[in-house]
Amino acid sequence: MGDTAVQEYAGLTEAGAAEQLSAWFAGEVAGARTAAHSVLVQSGGDVRAVVESGLLAPGACVFAADAHVVAAGPAELPEGGGPRAVEVEGGVEYSGDELVMSGNLYVQVFDYGSLPYLSVAGPTVVRVTGPEDHEAFLDDADRALRDGVWSEGLAHPSVQLADLTTLVSPTKDTGLGRLYVTADGQVRTGVGGQDLGPVTAGAEALRAALDAGAGDPSLGSVVPDDVLRAGAAERPWLGRYAKALEVRRRLAPKYGTDVRVSGFGGRFTEGLPAHPVESADEVLLVEVLGDFLAVRTHDYRLFRLGKGSARLLEIFSALGATSSPDAANSTDAAAVAARLLDMTDDEARDAHAALTARLGLAGAPATTTGGA
C-alpha cells in the first residue's frame, strides 16, 4: 500500500504515520489514557475485534496488516472520528524482525544487546528483551552519568529506543494509551508486556485487569517488575537521562556526537553538584563544538547562549531553583551565581529572570529565533 492509500484509510500523511509509529515504540502517549490512541496488531491478529472492542479513542491510529478492516470502521463513528488505519507487514517481537509500513518504510528491530554492533542503514528500533538487556541499558546510563561517555548507537538519529518511558518510570500508570495485540488476540501495553486478557473481553474487563496491577506493565513479560523498579529507584536521574538521549539524537545530524550535557560527566561550572539534581522537565544545557545551548525539554526547542548565561542558568537549575525567579531557594542560587560570576545578588536574580523569560520558561514568549 502506498502513500495515497495511507491517506485514504488513515487520514494521515506517511510522515505523520511514521511519527505515530515512533511514539508508539517509545511508549509516548498524548491525551487521556483510558482508551487507546495507537495500537499495533501482530500479523494474524483479529483486527475486527480490536475495532469493535470499545478500546479505541476517537481518531485512534491502528497499525495492522488488515488495514481495510479498520478503514471500514464501526457503523456509527464516535465524536472526533473513527479509527485511522496504516497497513504494516512483518513483526517486532524478535531481534532481526522487520516491520514494513505502507510498503515504503522499513523498520528493523533489534535487542539492546546488539546495539554496539549495529550497522544502521535505516529506521531502527532497539528493544529491551530481557534482564541482560535491561542491565546493559542501566550500565550505559551509569557510564554517561559518571564519565560523560554515551552509547553512540543511541545517539544515531535513525535509532529509536523502545519502551523508554517504562524504563525510566516503571511505576507510572500509563493506562491503555498504546496497545499491542498479539496473533492470538491477547492485549498488552507493549510488545514485551504482560497479557491483560483477550481483546474480545472488551474495554471494561481490560481496564480492570490493568488497574489490578501497579505501574506500567509494558515490559512485564521480559523483565521482572521488581528489577525494573529497583533500577529506576536507584537512579532518580533516569528521566533526565532520557531527555538527554533525545537531545543528543536530535543534534547528531548537525553536530555529530561531540555533545557535552550538564550533569553527565561533570558541569560547566565548578562547585555544583556533579550529577543531575534537576527534574526531568528542567531546561537541559549542552555544549556542542564550543557553543552553549539551552534546550526546553517539553518541546526540544533550543537556544544559543553565551558561556556566562549558560553558567548562570546552570547554577540556578542545579541548586534547585525552578524557572521562576520567585523560587524559595533562588536567593541561595543568586548568592552563588553572584560569587562565581562576579555580580551582585540582585544582578544575578535579574539576569536569571530575564534569561528564563527569553527562553519562555517564566510565562513570557520566547523572543529568540531558532528551534530544535
mmCIF file of N, CA, C and O in Angstrom, residues 48-125:
data_model
loop_
_atom_site.group_PDB
_atom_site.id
_atom_site.type_symbol
_atom_site.label_atom_id
_atom_site.label_comp_id
_atom_site.label_asym_id
_atom_site.label_seq_id
_atom_site.Cartn_x
_atom_site.Cartn_y
_atom_site.Cartn_z
ATOM 1 N N ARG A 48 -10.752 -6.894 13.412
ATOM 2 C CA ARG A 48 -12.148 -6.512 13.612
ATOM 3 C C ARG A 48 -12.492 -6.478 15.102
ATOM 4 O O ARG A 48 -13.222 -5.596 15.565
ATOM 5 N N ALA A 49 -11.966 -7.444 15.855
ATOM 6 C CA ALA A 49 -12.230 -7.462 17.293
ATOM 7 C C ALA A 49 -11.656 -6.219 17.966
ATOM 8 O O ALA A 49 -12.233 -5.693 18.922
ATOM 9 N N VAL A 50 -10.520 -5.735 17.462
ATOM 10 C CA VAL A 50 -9.924 -4.514 18.003
ATOM 11 C C VAL A 50 -10.855 -3.333 17.765
ATOM 12 O O VAL A 50 -11.120 -2.526 18.663
ATOM 13 N N VAL A 51 -11.369 -3.221 16.556
ATOM 14 C CA VAL A 51 -12.246 -2.110 16.203
ATOM 15 C C VAL A 51 -13.530 -2.142 17.027
ATOM 16 O O VAL A 51 -14.051 -1.095 17.435
ATOM 17 N N GLU A 52 -14.036 -3.351 17.295
ATOM 18 C CA GLU A 52 -15.319 -3.493 17.988
ATOM 19 C C GLU A 52 -15.177 -3.608 19.506
ATOM 20 O O GLU A 52 -16.179 -3.738 20.206
ATOM 21 N N SER A 53 -13.959 -3.528 20.019
ATOM 22 C CA SER A 53 -13.719 -3.789 21.443
ATOM 23 C C SER A 53 -14.133 -2.656 22.364
ATOM 24 O O SER A 53 -14.292 -2.852 23.567
ATOM 25 N N GLY A 54 -14.263 -1.441 21.829
ATOM 26 C CA GLY A 54 -14.507 -0.286 22.683
ATOM 27 C C GLY A 54 -13.236 0.279 23.279
ATOM 28 O O GLY A 54 -13.272 1.200 24.103
ATOM 29 N N LEU A 55 -12.077 -0.253 22.867
ATOM 30 C CA LEU A 55 -10.798 0.194 23.403
ATOM 31 C C LEU A 55 -10.280 1.458 22.735
ATOM 32 O O LEU A 55 -9.468 2.180 23.315
ATOM 33 N N LEU A 56 -10.726 1.740 21.517
ATOM 34 C CA LEU A 56 -10.108 2.791 20.723
ATOM 35 C C LEU A 56 -10.659 4.175 21.054
ATOM 36 O O LEU A 56 -11.866 4.372 21.133
ATOM 37 N N ALA A 57 -9.742 5.109 21.229
ATOM 38 C CA ALA A 57 -10.121 6.514 21.387
ATOM 39 C C ALA A 57 -10.538 7.063 20.027
ATOM 40 O O ALA A 57 -10.153 6.528 18.984
ATOM 41 N N PRO A 58 -11.357 8.125 20.008
ATOM 42 C CA PRO A 58 -11.700 8.743 18.720
ATOM 43 C C PRO A 58 -10.439 9.113 17.945
ATOM 44 O O PRO A 58 -9.508 9.703 18.496
ATOM 45 N N GLY A 59 -10.405 8.729 16.683
ATOM 46 C CA GLY A 59 -9.255 9.054 15.844
ATOM 47 C C GLY A 59 -8.028 8.217 16.108
ATOM 48 O O GLY A 59 -6.932 8.565 15.654
ATOM 49 N N ALA A 60 -8.174 7.111 16.840
ATOM 50 C CA ALA A 60 -7.029 6.260 17.156
ATOM 51 C C ALA A 60 -6.363 5.753 15.886
ATOM 52 O O ALA A 60 -7.006 5.556 14.855
ATOM 53 N N CYS A 61 -5.057 5.541 15.968
ATOM 54 C CA CYS A 61 -4.289 5.033 14.841
ATOM 55 C C CYS A 61 -4.019 3.549 15.064
ATOM 56 O O CYS A 61 -3.471 3.159 16.105
ATOM 57 N N VAL A 62 -4.416 2.720 14.089
ATOM 58 C CA VAL A 62 -4.247 1.279 14.188
ATOM 59 C C VAL A 62 -3.299 0.812 13.090
ATOM 60 O O VAL A 62 -3.566 1.016 11.897
ATOM 61 N N PHE A 63 -2.193 0.216 13.501
ATOM 62 C CA PHE A 63 -1.229 -0.356 12.571
ATOM 63 C C PHE A 63 -1.536 -1.838 12.451
ATOM 64 O O PHE A 63 -1.439 -2.583 13.434
ATOM 65 N N ALA A 64 -1.898 -2.291 11.243
ATOM 66 C CA ALA A 64 -2.332 -3.669 11.078
ATOM 67 C C ALA A 64 -2.152 -4.101 9.641
ATOM 68 O O ALA A 64 -2.157 -3.275 8.712
ATOM 69 N N ALA A 65 -2.003 -5.432 9.452
ATOM 70 C CA ALA A 65 -1.903 -5.967 8.095
ATOM 71 C C ALA A 65 -3.238 -5.828 7.370
ATOM 72 O O ALA A 65 -3.283 -5.554 6.173
ATOM 73 N N ASP A 66 -4.336 -6.035 8.103
ATOM 74 C CA ASP A 66 -5.670 -5.941 7.506
ATOM 75 C C ASP A 66 -6.234 -4.539 7.686
ATOM 76 O O ASP A 66 -7.246 -4.321 8.352
ATOM 77 N N ALA A 67 -5.565 -3.565 7.093
ATOM 78 C CA ALA A 67 -5.968 -2.173 7.283
ATOM 79 C C ALA A 67 -7.363 -1.906 6.751
ATOM 80 O O ALA A 67 -8.064 -1.015 7.258
ATOM 81 N N HIS A 68 -7.804 -2.685 5.757
ATOM 82 C CA HIS A 68 -9.125 -2.432 5.182
ATOM 83 C C HIS A 68 -10.238 -2.666 6.200
ATOM 84 O O HIS A 68 -11.291 -2.045 6.132
ATOM 85 N N VAL A 69 -9.982 -3.545 7.189
ATOM 86 C CA VAL A 69 -10.980 -3.799 8.229
ATOM 87 C C VAL A 69 -11.162 -2.555 9.093
ATOM 88 O O VAL A 69 -12.274 -2.169 9.439
ATOM 89 N N VAL A 70 -10.050 -1.906 9.422
ATOM 90 C CA VAL A 70 -10.117 -0.681 10.217
ATOM 91 C C VAL A 70 -10.746 0.429 9.395
ATOM 92 O O VAL A 70 -11.540 1.229 9.901
ATOM 93 N N ALA A 71 -10.409 0.468 8.135
ATOM 94 C CA ALA A 71 -10.915 1.531 7.274
ATOM 95 C C ALA A 71 -12.433 1.499 7.186
ATOM 96 O O ALA A 71 -13.080 2.538 7.080
ATOM 97 N N ALA A 72 -13.003 0.281 7.224
ATOM 98 C CA ALA A 72 -14.457 0.168 7.189
ATOM 99 C C ALA A 72 -15.078 0.837 8.402
ATOM 100 O O ALA A 72 -16.118 1.486 8.313
ATOM 101 N N GLY A 73 -14.405 0.689 9.553
ATOM 102 C CA GLY A 73 -14.825 1.373 10.776
ATOM 103 C C GLY A 73 -16.134 0.867 11.324
ATOM 104 O O GLY A 73 -16.806 0.043 10.716
ATOM 105 N N PRO A 74 -16.521 1.350 12.500
ATOM 106 C CA PRO A 74 -17.807 0.980 13.074
ATOM 107 C C PRO A 74 -18.953 1.635 12.310
ATOM 108 O O PRO A 74 -18.750 2.579 11.550
ATOM 109 N N ALA A 75 -20.143 1.131 12.517
ATOM 110 C CA ALA A 75 -21.312 1.663 11.804
ATOM 111 C C ALA A 75 -21.542 3.126 12.158
ATOM 112 O O ALA A 75 -21.877 3.942 11.304
ATOM 113 N N GLU A 76 -21.372 3.473 13.435
ATOM 114 C CA GLU A 76 -21.552 4.852 13.875
ATOM 115 C C GLU A 76 -20.219 5.390 14.378
ATOM 116 O O GLU A 76 -19.657 4.853 15.334
ATOM 117 N N LEU A 77 -19.738 6.429 13.746
ATOM 118 C CA LEU A 77 -18.443 6.986 14.125
ATOM 119 C C LEU A 77 -18.579 7.818 15.390
ATOM 120 O O LEU A 77 -19.516 8.594 15.535
ATOM 121 N N PRO A 78 -17.643 7.660 16.338
ATOM 122 C CA PRO A 78 -17.688 8.476 17.555
ATOM 123 C C PRO A 78 -17.332 9.915 17.244
ATOM 124 O O PRO A 78 -16.737 10.212 16.200
ATOM 125 N N GLU A 79 -17.710 10.789 18.163
ATOM 126 C CA GLU A 79 -17.323 12.192 18.010
ATOM 127 C C GLU A 79 -15.805 12.275 18.003
ATOM 128 O O GLU A 79 -15.139 11.713 18.870
ATOM 129 N N GLY A 80 -15.245 12.962 17.043
ATOM 130 C CA GLY A 80 -13.801 13.019 16.919
ATOM 131 C C GLY A 80 -13.279 12.116 15.820
ATOM 132 O O GLY A 80 -12.100 12.136 15.494
ATOM 133 N N GLY A 81 -14.162 11.288 15.234
ATOM 134 C CA GLY A 81 -13.757 10.481 14.094
ATOM 135 C C GLY A 81 -13.478 9.043 14.453
ATOM 136 O O GLY A 81 -13.193 8.695 15.602
ATOM 137 N N GLY A 82 -13.598 8.187 13.459
ATOM 138 C CA GLY A 82 -13.319 6.767 13.640
ATOM 139 C C GLY A 82 -11.831 6.488 13.612
ATOM 140 O O GLY A 82 -11.011 7.395 13.451
ATOM 141 N N PRO A 83 -11.453 5.217 13.772
ATOM 142 C CA PRO A 83 -10.032 4.859 13.787
ATOM 143 C C PRO A 83 -9.385 5.101 12.437
ATOM 144 O O PRO A 83 -10.020 5.015 11.392
ATOM 145 N N ARG A 84 -8.100 5.417 12.478
ATOM 146 C CA ARG A 84 -7.314 5.620 11.273
ATOM 147 C C ARG A 84 -6.405 4.406 11.094
ATOM 148 O O ARG A 84 -5.837 3.907 12.066
ATOM 149 N N ALA A 85 -6.250 3.945 9.877
ATOM 150 C CA ALA A 85 -5.528 2.702 9.630
ATOM 151 C C ALA A 85 -4.251 2.950 8.850
ATOM 152 O O ALA A 85 -4.209 3.773 7.940
ATOM 153 N N VAL A 86 -3.213 2.212 9.222
ATOM 154 C CA VAL A 86 -1.960 2.208 8.478
ATOM 155 C C VAL A 86 -1.566 0.755 8.269
ATOM 156 O O VAL A 86 -1.458 -0.005 9.237
ATOM 157 N N GLU A 87 -1.363 0.378 7.036
ATOM 158 C CA GLU A 87 -1.018 -1.011 6.737
ATOM 159 C C GLU A 87 0.440 -1.302 7.068
ATOM 160 O O GLU A 87 1.331 -0.531 6.698
ATOM 161 N N VAL A 88 0.676 -2.378 7.796
ATOM 162 C CA VAL A 88 2.028 -2.814 8.121
ATOM 163 C C VAL A 88 2.145 -4.306 7.837
ATOM 164 O O VAL A 88 1.159 -5.045 7.861
ATOM 165 N N GLU A 89 3.366 -4.736 7.594
ATOM 166 C CA GLU A 89 3.674 -6.147 7.437
ATOM 167 C C GLU A 89 4.931 -6.465 8.233
ATOM 168 O O GLU A 89 5.764 -5.602 8.467
ATOM 169 N N GLY A 90 5.058 -7.725 8.611
ATOM 170 C CA GLY A 90 6.243 -8.133 9.350
ATOM 171 C C GLY A 90 5.971 -8.200 10.845
ATOM 172 O O GLY A 90 4.818 -8.308 11.290
ATOM 173 N N GLY A 91 7.035 -8.144 11.640
ATOM 174 C CA GLY A 91 6.894 -8.292 13.082
ATOM 175 C C GLY A 91 7.871 -7.442 13.845
ATOM 176 O O GLY A 91 8.771 -6.822 13.273
ATOM 177 N N VAL A 92 7.697 -7.408 15.183
ATOM 178 C CA VAL A 92 8.555 -6.594 16.053
ATOM 179 C C VAL A 92 8.996 -7.362 17.300
ATOM 180 O O VAL A 92 9.643 -6.796 18.169
ATOM 181 N N GLU A 93 8.667 -8.635 17.397
ATOM 182 C CA GLU A 93 8.901 -9.360 18.647
ATOM 183 C C GLU A 93 10.327 -9.855 18.810
ATOM 184 O O GLU A 93 10.833 -9.948 19.931
ATOM 185 N N TYR A 94 11.002 -10.175 17.733
ATOM 186 C CA TYR A 94 12.298 -10.833 17.836
ATOM 187 C C TYR A 94 13.395 -10.000 17.186
ATOM 188 O O TYR A 94 13.148 -9.249 16.234
ATOM 189 N N SER A 95 14.601 -10.154 17.726
ATOM 190 C CA SER A 95 15.736 -9.429 17.173
ATOM 191 C C SER A 95 15.946 -9.842 15.721
ATOM 192 O O SER A 95 15.981 -11.022 15.385
ATOM 193 N N GLY A 96 16.046 -8.855 14.849
ATOM 194 C CA GLY A 96 16.175 -9.116 13.427
ATOM 195 C C GLY A 96 14.877 -9.000 12.674
ATOM 196 O O GLY A 96 14.862 -9.038 11.430
ATOM 197 N N ASP A 97 13.760 -8.872 13.392
ATOM 198 C CA ASP A 97 12.468 -8.681 12.728
ATOM 199 C C ASP A 97 12.458 -7.362 11.962
ATOM 200 O O ASP A 97 13.217 -6.433 12.265
ATOM 201 N N GLU A 98 11.567 -7.285 11.009
ATOM 202 C CA GLU A 98 11.417 -6.064 10.229
ATOM 203 C C GLU A 98 9.939 -5.747 10.068
ATOM 204 O O GLU A 98 9.136 -6.628 9.755
ATOM 205 N N LEU A 99 9.594 -4.499 10.320
ATOM 206 C CA LEU A 99 8.227 -4.032 10.148
ATOM 207 C C LEU A 99 8.198 -3.103 8.934
ATOM 208 O O LEU A 99 8.969 -2.141 8.872
ATOM 209 N N VAL A 100 7.334 -3.405 8.000
ATOM 210 C CA VAL A 100 7.224 -2.602 6.785
ATOM 211 C C VAL A 100 5.915 -1.830 6.855
ATOM 212 O O VAL A 100 4.835 -2.417 6.976
ATOM 213 N N MET A 101 6.000 -0.520 6.787
ATOM 214 C CA MET A 101 4.815 0.325 6.877
ATOM 215 C C MET A 101 4.445 0.843 5.500
ATOM 216 O O MET A 101 5.252 1.506 4.835
ATOM 217 N N SER A 102 3.256 0.497 5.059
ATOM 218 C CA SER A 102 2.713 1.010 3.801
ATOM 219 C C SER A 102 3.586 0.694 2.599
ATOM 220 O O SER A 102 3.535 1.391 1.589
ATOM 221 N N GLY A 103 4.428 -0.334 2.729
ATOM 222 C CA GLY A 103 5.257 -0.746 1.606
ATOM 223 C C GLY A 103 6.431 0.149 1.319
ATOM 224 O O GLY A 103 7.201 -0.109 0.399
ATOM 225 N N ASN A 104 6.606 1.216 2.109
ATOM 226 C CA ASN A 104 7.660 2.190 1.820
ATOM 227 C C ASN A 104 8.688 2.329 2.943
ATOM 228 O O ASN A 104 9.866 2.541 2.677
ATOM 229 N N LEU A 105 8.248 2.244 4.186
ATOM 230 C CA LEU A 105 9.141 2.462 5.324
ATOM 231 C C LEU A 105 9.481 1.128 5.977
ATOM 232 O O LEU A 105 8.595 0.404 6.441
ATOM 233 N N TYR A 106 10.766 0.808 6.016
ATOM 234 C CA TYR A 106 11.233 -0.446 6.593
ATOM 235 C C TYR A 106 11.896 -0.149 7.940
ATOM 236 O O TYR A 106 12.863 0.615 8.011
ATOM 237 N N VAL A 107 11.365 -0.725 9.000
ATOM 238 C CA VAL A 107 11.887 -0.515 10.350
ATOM 239 C C VAL A 107 12.459 -1.833 10.856
ATOM 240 O O VAL A 107 11.731 -2.822 11.000
ATOM 241 N N GLN A 108 13.747 -1.850 11.135
ATOM 242 C CA GLN A 108 14.384 -3.049 11.673
ATOM 243 C C GLN A 108 14.343 -3.011 13.191
ATOM 244 O O GLN A 108 14.455 -1.943 13.806
ATOM 245 N N VAL A 109 14.190 -4.173 13.796
ATOM 246 C CA VAL A 109 14.072 -4.288 15.244
ATOM 247 C C VAL A 109 15.187 -5.192 15.763
ATOM 248 O O VAL A 109 15.395 -6.298 15.251
ATOM 249 N N PHE A 110 15.907 -4.712 16.800
ATOM 250 C CA PHE A 110 16.992 -5.488 17.395
ATOM 251 C C PHE A 110 16.899 -5.423 18.911
ATOM 252 O O PHE A 110 16.291 -4.509 19.475
ATOM 253 N N ASP A 111 17.526 -6.394 19.567
ATOM 254 C CA ASP A 111 17.609 -6.360 21.024
ATOM 255 C C ASP A 111 18.692 -5.375 21.443
ATOM 256 O O ASP A 111 19.608 -5.062 20.674
ATOM 257 N N TYR A 112 18.586 -4.873 22.694
ATOM 258 C CA TYR A 112 19.502 -3.843 23.174
ATOM 259 C C TYR A 112 20.952 -4.337 23.160
ATOM 260 O O TYR A 112 21.881 -3.564 22.894
ATOM 261 N N GLY A 113 21.142 -5.630 23.427
ATOM 262 C CA GLY A 113 22.496 -6.163 23.453
ATOM 263 C C GLY A 113 23.207 -6.084 22.123
ATOM 264 O O GLY A 113 24.444 -6.126 22.055
ATOM 265 N N SER A 114 22.445 -5.953 21.038
ATOM 266 C CA SER A 114 23.041 -5.845 19.701
ATOM 267 C C SER A 114 23.500 -4.433 19.380
ATOM 268 O O SER A 114 24.182 -4.218 18.366
ATOM 269 N N LEU A 115 23.135 -3.473 20.217
ATOM 270 C CA LEU A 115 23.357 -2.059 19.905
ATOM 271 C C LEU A 115 24.808 -1.729 19.546
ATOM 272 O O LEU A 115 25.045 -1.018 18.559
ATOM 273 N N PRO A 116 25.811 -2.219 20.291
ATOM 274 C CA PRO A 116 27.190 -1.831 19.952
ATOM 275 C C PRO A 116 27.660 -2.370 18.607
ATOM 276 O O PRO A 116 28.667 -1.905 18.067
ATOM 277 N N TYR A 117 26.939 -3.328 18.055
ATOM 278 C CA TYR A 117 27.403 -3.991 16.838
ATOM 279 C C TYR A 117 26.550 -3.642 15.616
ATOM 280 O O TYR A 117 26.792 -4.160 14.522
ATOM 281 N N LEU A 118 25.575 -2.783 15.785
ATOM 282 C CA LEU A 118 24.667 -2.484 14.694
ATOM 283 C C LEU A 118 25.328 -1.619 13.626
ATOM 284 O O LEU A 118 26.083 -0.690 13.930
ATOM 285 N N SER A 119 25.014 -1.927 12.394
ATOM 286 C CA SER A 119 25.328 -1.054 11.274
ATOM 287 C C SER A 119 24.000 -0.481 10.796
ATOM 288 O O SER A 119 23.226 -1.164 10.117
ATOM 289 N N VAL A 120 23.720 0.745 11.204
ATOM 290 C CA VAL A 120 22.400 1.330 10.978
ATOM 291 C C VAL A 120 22.279 1.792 9.535
ATOM 292 O O VAL A 120 23.022 2.656 9.073
ATOM 293 N N ALA A 121 21.315 1.195 8.817
ATOM 294 C CA ALA A 121 21.112 1.533 7.420
ATOM 295 C C ALA A 121 19.786 2.248 7.187
ATOM 296 O O ALA A 121 19.498 2.686 6.081
ATOM 297 N N GLY A 122 18.968 2.357 8.221
ATOM 298 C CA GLY A 122 17.663 2.993 8.097
ATOM 299 C C GLY A 122 16.988 3.001 9.448
ATOM 300 O O GLY A 122 17.629 2.721 10.475
ATOM 301 N N PRO A 123 15.701 3.333 9.500
ATOM 302 C CA PRO A 123 14.990 3.364 10.787
ATOM 303 C C PRO A 123 15.167 2.060 11.557
ATOM 304 O O PRO A 123 14.916 0.969 11.021
ATOM 305 N N THR A 124 15.613 2.191 12.804
ATOM 306 C CA THR A 124 15.944 1.024 13.623
ATOM 307 C C THR A 124 15.376 1.207 15.014
ATOM 308 O O THR A 124 15.514 2.280 15.611
ATOM 309 N N VAL A 125 14.749 0.174 15.530
ATOM 310 C CA VAL A 125 14.221 0.173 16.884
ATOM 311 C C VAL A 125 15.020 -0.820 17.717
ATOM 312 O O VAL A 125 15.259 -1.963 17.290
#
